[in-house]
Coordinates of N, CA and C in Angstrom, one line a residue:
X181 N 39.4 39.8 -24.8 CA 38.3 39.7 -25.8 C 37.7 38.3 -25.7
X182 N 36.1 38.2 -25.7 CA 36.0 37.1 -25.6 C 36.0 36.2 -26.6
X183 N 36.4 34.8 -26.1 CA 36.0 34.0 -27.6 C 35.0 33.1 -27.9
X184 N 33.8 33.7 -27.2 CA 32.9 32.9 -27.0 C 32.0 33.6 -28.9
X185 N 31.7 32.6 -29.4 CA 30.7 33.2 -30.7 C 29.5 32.1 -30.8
X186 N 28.4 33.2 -31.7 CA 27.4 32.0 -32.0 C 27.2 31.6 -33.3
X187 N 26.9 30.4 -33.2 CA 27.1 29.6 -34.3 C 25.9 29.6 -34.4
X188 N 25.2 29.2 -36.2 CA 24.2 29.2 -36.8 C 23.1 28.3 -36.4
X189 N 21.8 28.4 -36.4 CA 21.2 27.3 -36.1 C 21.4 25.7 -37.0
X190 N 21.4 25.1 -36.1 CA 21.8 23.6 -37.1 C 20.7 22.7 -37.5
X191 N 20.8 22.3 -38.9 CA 19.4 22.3 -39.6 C 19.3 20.5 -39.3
X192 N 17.7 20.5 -38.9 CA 17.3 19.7 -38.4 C 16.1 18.5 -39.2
X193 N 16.1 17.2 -39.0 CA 14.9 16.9 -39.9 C 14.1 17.2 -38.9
X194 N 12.4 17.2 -40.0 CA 11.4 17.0 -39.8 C 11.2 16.6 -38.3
X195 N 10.3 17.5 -38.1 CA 9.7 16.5 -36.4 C 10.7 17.3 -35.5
X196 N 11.9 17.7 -35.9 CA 12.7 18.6 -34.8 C 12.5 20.0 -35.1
X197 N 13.6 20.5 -33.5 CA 13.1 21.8 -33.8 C 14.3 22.3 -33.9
X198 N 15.0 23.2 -34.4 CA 16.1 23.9 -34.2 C 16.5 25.0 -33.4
X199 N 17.8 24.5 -32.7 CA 18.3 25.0 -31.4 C 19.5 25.7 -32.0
X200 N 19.9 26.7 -30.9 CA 21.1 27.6 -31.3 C 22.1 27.2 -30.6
X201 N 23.3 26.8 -31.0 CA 24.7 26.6 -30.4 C 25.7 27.6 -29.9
X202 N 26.5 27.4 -29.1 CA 27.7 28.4 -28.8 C 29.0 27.4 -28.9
X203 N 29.8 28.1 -29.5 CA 31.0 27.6 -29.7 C 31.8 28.2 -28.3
X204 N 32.4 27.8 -27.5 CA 33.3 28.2 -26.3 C 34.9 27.9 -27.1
X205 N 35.7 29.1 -27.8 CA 36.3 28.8 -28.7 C 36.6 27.9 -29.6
X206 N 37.1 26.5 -29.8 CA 36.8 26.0 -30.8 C 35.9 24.6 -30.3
X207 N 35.0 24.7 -29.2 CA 34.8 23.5 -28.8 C 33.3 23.4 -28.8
X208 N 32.6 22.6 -29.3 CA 30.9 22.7 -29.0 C 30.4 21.7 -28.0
X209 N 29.4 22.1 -27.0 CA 28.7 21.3 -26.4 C 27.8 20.0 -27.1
X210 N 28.2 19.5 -27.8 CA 27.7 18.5 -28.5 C 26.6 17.8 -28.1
X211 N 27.1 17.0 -26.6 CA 26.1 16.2 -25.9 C 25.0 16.9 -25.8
X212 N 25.4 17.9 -24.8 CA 23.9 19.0 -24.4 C 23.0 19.2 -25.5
X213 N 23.4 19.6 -26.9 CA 23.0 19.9 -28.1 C 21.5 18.6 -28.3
X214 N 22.6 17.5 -28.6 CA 21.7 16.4 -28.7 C 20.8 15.6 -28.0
X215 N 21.3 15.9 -26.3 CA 20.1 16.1 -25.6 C 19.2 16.5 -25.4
X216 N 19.2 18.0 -26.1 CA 18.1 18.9 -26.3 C 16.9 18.4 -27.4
X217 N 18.1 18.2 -29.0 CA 17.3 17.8 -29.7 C 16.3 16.6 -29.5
X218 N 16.9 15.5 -29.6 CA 16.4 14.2 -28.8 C 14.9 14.6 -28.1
X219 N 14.9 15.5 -26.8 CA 14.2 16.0 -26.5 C 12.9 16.7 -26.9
X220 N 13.3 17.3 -27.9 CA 12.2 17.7 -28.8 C 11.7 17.4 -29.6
X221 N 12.5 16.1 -30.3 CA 11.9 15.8 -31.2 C 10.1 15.1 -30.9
X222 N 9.6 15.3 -32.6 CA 8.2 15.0 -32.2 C 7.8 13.7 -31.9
X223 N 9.1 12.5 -32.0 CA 8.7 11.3 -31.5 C 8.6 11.4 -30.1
X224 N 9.3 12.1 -29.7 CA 10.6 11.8 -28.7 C 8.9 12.6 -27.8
X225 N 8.1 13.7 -28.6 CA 7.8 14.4 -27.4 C 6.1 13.5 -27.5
X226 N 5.7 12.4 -28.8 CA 4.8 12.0 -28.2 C 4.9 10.5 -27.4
X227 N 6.3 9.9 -27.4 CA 6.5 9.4 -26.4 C 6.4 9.7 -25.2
X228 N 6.5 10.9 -24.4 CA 6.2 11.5 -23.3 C 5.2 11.3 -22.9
X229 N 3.8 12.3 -23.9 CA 2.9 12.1 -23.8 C 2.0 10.9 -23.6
X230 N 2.5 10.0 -24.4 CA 1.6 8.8 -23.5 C 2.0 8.1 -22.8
X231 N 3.5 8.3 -21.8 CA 3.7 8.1 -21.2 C 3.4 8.8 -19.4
X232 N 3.0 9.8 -19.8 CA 2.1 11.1 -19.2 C 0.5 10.5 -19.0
X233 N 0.0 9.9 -19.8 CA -1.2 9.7 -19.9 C -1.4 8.6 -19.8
X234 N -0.2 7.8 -19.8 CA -1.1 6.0 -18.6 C -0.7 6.4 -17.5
X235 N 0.0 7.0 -17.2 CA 0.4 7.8 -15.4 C -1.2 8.5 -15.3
X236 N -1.4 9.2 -15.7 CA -2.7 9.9 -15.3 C -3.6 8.9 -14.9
X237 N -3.9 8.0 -16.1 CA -5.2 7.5 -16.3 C -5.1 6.3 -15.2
X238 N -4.2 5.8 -14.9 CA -3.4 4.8 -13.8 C -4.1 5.1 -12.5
X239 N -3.8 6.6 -12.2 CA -4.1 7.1 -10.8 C -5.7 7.4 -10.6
X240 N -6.0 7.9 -11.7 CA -7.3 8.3 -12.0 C -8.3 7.1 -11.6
X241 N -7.8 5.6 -12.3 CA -8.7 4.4 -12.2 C -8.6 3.9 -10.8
X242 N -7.1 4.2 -10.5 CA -7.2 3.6 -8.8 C -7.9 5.1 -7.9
X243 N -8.4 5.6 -8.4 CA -9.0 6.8 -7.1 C -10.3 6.1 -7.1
X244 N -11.2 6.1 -8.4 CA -12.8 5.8 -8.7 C -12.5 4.4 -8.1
X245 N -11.7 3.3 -8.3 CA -11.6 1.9 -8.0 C -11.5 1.7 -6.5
X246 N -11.0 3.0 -6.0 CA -11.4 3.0 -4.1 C -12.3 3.7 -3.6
X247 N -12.6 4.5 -4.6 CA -13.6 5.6 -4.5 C -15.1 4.9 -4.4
X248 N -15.4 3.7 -5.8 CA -16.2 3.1 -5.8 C -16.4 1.1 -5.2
X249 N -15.2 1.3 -5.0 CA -14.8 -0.8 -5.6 C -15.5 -1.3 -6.6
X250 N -14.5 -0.9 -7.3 CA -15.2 -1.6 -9.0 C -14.8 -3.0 -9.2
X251 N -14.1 -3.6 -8.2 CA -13.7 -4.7 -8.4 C -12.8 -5.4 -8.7
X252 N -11.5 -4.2 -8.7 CA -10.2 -4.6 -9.6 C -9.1 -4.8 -8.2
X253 N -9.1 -3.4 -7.5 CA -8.1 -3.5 -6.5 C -8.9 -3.8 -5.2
X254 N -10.0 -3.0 -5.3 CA -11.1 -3.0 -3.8 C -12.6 -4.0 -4.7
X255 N -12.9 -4.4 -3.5 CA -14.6 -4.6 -3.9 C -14.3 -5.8 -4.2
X256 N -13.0 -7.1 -4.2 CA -13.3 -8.6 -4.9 C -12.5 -8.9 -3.5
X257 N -12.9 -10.3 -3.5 CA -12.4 -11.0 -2.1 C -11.3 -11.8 -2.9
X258 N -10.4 -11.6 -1.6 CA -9.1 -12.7 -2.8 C -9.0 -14.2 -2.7
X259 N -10.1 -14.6 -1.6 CA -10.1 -15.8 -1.5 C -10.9 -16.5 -2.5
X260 N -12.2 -15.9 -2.8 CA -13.5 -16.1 -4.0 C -13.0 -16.3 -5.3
X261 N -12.8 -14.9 -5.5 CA -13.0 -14.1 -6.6 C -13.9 -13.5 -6.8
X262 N -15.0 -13.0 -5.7 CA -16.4 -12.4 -5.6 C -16.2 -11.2 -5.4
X263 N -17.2 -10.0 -6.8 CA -17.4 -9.2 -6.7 C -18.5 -8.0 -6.0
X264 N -18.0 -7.0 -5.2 CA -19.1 -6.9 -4.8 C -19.0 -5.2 -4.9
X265 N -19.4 -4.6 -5.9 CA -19.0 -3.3 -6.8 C -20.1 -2.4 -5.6
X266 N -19.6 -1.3 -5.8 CA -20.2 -0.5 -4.9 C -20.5 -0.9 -3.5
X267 N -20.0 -2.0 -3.0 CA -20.4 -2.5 -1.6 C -19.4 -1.8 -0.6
X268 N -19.5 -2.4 0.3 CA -18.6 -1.9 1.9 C -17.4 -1.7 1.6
X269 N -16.7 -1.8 0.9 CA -15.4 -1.9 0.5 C -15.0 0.0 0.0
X270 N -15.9 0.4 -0.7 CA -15.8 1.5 -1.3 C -15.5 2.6 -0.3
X271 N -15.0 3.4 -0.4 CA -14.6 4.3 0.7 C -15.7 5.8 0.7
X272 N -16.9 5.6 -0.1 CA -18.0 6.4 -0.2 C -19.3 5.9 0.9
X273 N -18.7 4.7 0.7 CA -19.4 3.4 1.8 C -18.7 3.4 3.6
X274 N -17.7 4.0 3.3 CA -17.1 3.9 4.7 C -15.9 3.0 5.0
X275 N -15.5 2.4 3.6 CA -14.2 1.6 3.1 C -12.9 2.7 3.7
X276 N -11.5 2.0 3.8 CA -10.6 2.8 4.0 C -9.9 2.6 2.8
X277 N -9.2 3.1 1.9 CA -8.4 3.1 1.1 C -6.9 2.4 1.3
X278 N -6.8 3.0 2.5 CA -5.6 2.5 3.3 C -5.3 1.3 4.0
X279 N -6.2 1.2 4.5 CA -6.3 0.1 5.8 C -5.6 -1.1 5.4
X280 N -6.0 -1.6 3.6 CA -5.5 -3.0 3.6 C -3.7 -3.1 3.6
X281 N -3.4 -1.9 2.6 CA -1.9 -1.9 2.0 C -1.2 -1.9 3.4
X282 N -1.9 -0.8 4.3 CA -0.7 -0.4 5.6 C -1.3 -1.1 6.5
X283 N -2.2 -1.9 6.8 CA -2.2 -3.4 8.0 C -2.0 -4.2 7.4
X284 N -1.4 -4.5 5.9 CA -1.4 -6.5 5.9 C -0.4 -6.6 4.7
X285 N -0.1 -4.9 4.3 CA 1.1 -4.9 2.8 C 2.3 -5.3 3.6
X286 N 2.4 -4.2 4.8 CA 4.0 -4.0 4.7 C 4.2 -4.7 5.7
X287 N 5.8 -5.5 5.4 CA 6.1 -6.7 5.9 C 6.4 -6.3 7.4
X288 N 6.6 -7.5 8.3 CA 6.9 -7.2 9.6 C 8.6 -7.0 9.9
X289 N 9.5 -7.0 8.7 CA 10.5 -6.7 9.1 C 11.0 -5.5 8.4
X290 N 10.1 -5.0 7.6 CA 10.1 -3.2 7.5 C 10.4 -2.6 8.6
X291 N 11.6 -1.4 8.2 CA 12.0 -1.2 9.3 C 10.6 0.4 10.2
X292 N 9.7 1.0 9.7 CA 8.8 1.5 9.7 C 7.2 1.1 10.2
X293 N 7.6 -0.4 10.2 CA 6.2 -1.3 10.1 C 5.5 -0.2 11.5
X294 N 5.8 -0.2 12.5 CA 5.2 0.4 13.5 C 4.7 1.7 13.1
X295 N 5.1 2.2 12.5 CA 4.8 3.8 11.8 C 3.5 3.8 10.7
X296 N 3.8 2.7 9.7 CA 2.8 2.6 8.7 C 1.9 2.7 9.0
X297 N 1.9 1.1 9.9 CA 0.4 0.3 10.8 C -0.5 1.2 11.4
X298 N 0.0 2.1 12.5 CA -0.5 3.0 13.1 C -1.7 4.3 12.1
X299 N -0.5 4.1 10.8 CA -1.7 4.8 9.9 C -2.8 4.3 9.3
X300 N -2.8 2.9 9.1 CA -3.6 2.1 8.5 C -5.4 2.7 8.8
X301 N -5.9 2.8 7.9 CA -7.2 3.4 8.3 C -7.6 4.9 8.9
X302 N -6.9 5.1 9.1 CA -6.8 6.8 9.5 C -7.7 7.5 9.1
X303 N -8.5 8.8 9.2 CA -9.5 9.6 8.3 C -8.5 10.4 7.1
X304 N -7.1 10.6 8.5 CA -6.0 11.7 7.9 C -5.8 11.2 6.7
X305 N -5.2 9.9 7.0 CA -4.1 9.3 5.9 C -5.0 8.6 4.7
X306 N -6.3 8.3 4.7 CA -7.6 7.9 3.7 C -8.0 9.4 2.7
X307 N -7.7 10.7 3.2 CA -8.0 12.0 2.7 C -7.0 12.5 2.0
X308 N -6.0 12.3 2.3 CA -4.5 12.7 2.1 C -4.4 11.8 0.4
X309 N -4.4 10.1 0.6 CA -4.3 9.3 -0.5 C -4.7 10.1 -1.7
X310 N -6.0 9.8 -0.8 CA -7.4 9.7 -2.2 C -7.0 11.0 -2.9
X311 N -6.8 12.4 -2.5 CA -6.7 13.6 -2.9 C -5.6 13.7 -3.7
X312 N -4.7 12.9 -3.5 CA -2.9 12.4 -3.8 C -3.4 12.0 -5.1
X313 N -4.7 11.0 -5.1 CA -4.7 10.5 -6.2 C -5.3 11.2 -7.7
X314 N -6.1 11.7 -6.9 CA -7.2 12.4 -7.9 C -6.5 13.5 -8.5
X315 N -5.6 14.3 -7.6 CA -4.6 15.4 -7.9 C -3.9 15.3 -9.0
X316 N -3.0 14.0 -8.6 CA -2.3 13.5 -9.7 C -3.0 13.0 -11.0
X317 N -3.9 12.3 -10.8 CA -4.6 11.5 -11.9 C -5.2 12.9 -13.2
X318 N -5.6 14.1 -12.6 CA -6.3 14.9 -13.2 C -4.9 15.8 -13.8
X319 N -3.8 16.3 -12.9 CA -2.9 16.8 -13.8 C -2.6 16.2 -14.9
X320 N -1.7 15.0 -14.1 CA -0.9 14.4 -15.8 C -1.8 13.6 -16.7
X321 N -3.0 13.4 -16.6 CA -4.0 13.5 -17.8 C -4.3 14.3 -18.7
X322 N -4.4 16.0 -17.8 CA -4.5 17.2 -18.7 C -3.2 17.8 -18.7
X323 N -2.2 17.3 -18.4 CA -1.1 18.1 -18.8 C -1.2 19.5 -17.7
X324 N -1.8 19.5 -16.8 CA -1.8 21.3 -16.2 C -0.8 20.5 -14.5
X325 N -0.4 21.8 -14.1 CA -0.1 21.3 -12.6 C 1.4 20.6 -12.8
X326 N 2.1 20.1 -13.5 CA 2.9 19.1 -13.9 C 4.3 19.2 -12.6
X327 N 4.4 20.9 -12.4 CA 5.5 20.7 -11.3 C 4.9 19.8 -10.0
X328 N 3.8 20.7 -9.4 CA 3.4 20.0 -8.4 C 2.8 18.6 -8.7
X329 N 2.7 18.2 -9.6 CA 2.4 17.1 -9.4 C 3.9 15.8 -9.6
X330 N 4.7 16.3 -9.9 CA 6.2 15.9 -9.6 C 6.3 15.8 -8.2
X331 N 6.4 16.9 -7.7 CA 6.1 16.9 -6.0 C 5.6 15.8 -4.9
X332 N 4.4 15.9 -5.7 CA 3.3 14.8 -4.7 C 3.5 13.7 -5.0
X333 N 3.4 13.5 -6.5 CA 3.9 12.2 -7.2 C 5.1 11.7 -6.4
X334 N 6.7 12.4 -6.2 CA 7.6 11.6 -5.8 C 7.2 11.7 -4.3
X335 N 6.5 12.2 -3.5 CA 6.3 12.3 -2.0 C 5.2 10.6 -1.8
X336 N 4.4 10.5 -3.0 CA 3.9 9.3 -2.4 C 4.8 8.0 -3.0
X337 N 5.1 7.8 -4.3 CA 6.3 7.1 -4.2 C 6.9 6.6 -3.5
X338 N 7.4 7.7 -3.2 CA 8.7 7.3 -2.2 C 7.9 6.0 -0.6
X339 N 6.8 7.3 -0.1 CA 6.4 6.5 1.1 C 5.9 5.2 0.5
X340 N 5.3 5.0 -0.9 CA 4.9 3.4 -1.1 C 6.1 3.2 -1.1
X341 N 7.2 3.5 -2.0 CA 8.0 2.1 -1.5 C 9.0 1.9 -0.2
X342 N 8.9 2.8 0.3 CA 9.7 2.9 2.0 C 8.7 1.5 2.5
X343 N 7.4 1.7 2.3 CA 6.6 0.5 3.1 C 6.8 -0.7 2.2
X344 N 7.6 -0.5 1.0 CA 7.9 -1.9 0.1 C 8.7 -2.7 0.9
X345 N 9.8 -2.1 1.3 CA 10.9 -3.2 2.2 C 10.2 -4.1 3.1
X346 N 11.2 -5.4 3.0 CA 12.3 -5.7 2.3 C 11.6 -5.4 0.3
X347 N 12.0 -5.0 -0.7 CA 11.8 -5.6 -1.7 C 12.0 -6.9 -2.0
X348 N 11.2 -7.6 -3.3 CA 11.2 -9.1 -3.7 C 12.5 -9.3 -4.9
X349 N 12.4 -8.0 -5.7 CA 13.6 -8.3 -6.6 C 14.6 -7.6 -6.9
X350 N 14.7 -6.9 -6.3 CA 16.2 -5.8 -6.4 C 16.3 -5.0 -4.9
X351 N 17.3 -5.0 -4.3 CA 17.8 -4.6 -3.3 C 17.1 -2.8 -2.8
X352 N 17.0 -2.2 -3.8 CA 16.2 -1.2 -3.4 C 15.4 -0.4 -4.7
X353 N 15.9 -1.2 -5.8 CA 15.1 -0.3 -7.0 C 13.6 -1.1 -7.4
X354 N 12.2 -0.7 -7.1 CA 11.3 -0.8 -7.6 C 10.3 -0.3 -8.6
X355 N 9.0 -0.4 -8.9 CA 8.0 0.2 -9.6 C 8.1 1.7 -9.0
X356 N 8.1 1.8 -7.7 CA 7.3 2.9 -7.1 C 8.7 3.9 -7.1
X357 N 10.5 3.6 -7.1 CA 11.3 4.5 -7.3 C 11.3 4.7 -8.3
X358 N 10.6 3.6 -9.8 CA 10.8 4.5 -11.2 C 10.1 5.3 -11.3
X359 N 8.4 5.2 -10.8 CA 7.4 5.9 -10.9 C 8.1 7.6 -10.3
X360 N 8.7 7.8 -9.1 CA 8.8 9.0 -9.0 C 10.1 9.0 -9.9
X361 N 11.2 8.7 -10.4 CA 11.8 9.2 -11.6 C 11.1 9.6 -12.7
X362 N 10.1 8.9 -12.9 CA 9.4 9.3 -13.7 C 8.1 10.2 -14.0
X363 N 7.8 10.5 -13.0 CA 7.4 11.7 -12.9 C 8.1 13.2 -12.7
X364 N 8.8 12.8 -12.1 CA 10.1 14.0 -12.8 C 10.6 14.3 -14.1
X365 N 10.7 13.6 -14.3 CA 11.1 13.6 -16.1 C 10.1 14.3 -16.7
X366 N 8.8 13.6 -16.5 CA 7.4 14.3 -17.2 C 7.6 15.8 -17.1
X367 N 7.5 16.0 -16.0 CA 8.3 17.6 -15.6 C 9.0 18.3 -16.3
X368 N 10.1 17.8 -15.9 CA 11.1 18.8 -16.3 C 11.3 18.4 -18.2
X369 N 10.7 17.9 -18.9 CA 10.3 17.9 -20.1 C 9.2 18.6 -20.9
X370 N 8.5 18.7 -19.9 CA 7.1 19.7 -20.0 C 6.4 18.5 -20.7
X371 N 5.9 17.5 -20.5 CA 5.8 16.8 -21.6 C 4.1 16.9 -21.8
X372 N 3.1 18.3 -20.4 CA 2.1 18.1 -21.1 C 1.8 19.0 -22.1
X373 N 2.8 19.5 -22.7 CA 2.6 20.6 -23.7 C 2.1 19.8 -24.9
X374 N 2.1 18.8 -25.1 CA 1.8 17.5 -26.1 C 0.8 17.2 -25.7
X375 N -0.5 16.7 -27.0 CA -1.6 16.4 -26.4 C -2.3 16.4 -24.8
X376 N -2.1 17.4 -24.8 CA -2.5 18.4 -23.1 C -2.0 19.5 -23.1
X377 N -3.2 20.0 -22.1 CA -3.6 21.4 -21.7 C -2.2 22.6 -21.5
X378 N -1.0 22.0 -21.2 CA 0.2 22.5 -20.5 C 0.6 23.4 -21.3
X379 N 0.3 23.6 -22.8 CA 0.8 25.3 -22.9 C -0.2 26.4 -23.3
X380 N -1.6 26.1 -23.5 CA -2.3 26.9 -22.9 C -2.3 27.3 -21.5
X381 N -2.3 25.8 -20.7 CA -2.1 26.6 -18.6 C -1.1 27.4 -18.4
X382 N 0.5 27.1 -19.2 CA 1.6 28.1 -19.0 C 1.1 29.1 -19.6
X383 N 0.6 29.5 -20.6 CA 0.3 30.6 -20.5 C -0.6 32.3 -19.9
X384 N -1.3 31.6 -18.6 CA -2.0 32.2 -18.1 C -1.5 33.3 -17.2
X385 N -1.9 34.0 -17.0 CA -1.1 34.8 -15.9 C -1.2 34.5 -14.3
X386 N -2.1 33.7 -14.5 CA -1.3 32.9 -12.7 C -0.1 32.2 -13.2
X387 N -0.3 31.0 -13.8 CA 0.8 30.2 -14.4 C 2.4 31.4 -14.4
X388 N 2.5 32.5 -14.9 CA 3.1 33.2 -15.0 C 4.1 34.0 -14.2
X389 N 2.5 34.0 -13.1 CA 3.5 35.1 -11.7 C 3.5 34.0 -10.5
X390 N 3.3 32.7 -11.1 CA 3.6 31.4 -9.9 C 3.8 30.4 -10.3
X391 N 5.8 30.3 -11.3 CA 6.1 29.4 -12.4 C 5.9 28.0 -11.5
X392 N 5.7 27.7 -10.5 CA 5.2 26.4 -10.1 C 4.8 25.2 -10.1
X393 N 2.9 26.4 -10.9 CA 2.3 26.0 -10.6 C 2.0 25.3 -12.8
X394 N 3.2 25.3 -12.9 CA 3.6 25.6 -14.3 C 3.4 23.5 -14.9

């Protein structure tokens, strides 16, 4: 006989939601419980959210900022400080997006440096970014796309910080390994169900018959 039973829902303040427990004879998952809660709670879930939404808006400014050189990352000379917005630099203009980070970012004792360099300026690897960017910047803004954008998100990650080594301050943990932890998390939290589009898009019937794209 088993002695698995369910126990009552456990009442929750305000802002939570109430979850159902299983007792595995006399023993409760406690942790899991409280990780769930935690999880749902409504701080907890508009924490996500704007944590969702400087990721978006992050990626979104650097697409238009190479898209156009507005002056921030592309379009200012670092020797000056002269702006030159919409000029040659812009990749609308015939700018590469790439060119500077992968000919002059990554160091010469990277162990890849021959691999990056070779990409530097590319049409491939200039179409690939930009679209990287814009992809991303437009999901985790609206909350839609969130798996695949975990995806791409840790697939560029990762390659910015492979081209980081050596790193400057920790042996291998950077911005660009939290950024893909952190886009995972957004994920597997659903976190654009919160101010964003993400449970209307789950609900669609593509969303449905291609949990994905969820």
């Amino acid at each position: 006989m088993s002695t698995t039973t369910q126990v009552p829902r456990k009442v929750t303040r305000r802002g939570e939601r109430s979850i159902p427990r299983q007792a595995h004879g006399r023993t409760e998952s406690t942790v899991e419980d409280a990780t769930a809660v935690v999880a749902l709670h409504a701080t907890a879930r508009r924490a996500l959210a704007l944590l969702r939404l400087g990721f978006g808006l992050t990626f979104l400014w650097a697409f238009f900022d190479k898209l156009l050189a507005l002056g921030f990352g592309t379009g200012r000379d670092a020797a000056t400080g002269q702006v030159d917005r919409l000029g040659p630099a812009a990749w609308i203009h015939g700018g590469s997006p790439t060119e500077g980070f992968l000919k002059f970012g990554v160091a010469p004792s990277n162990w890849f440096h021959g691999v990056f360099t070779s990409m530097a300026g590319s049409a491939w690897a200039d179409w690939l970014f930009m679209l990287g960017l814009l992809g991303l910047g437009v999901a985790l803004t609206a909350g839609v796309g969130m798996r695949l954008a975990a995806i791409s998100g840790v697939t560029l990650y990762l390659l910015m910080w492979t081209a980081s080594f050596p790193l400057a301050n920790h042996p291998f943990i950077d911005e660009h390994l939290l950024g893909a932890v952190s886009v995972v998390a957004l994920a597997a939290t659903l976190a654009g169900d919160t101010w964003g589009l993400g449970r209307v898009w789950g609900r669609t019937g593509l969303v449905r018959r291609h949990p994905i794209l969820r």
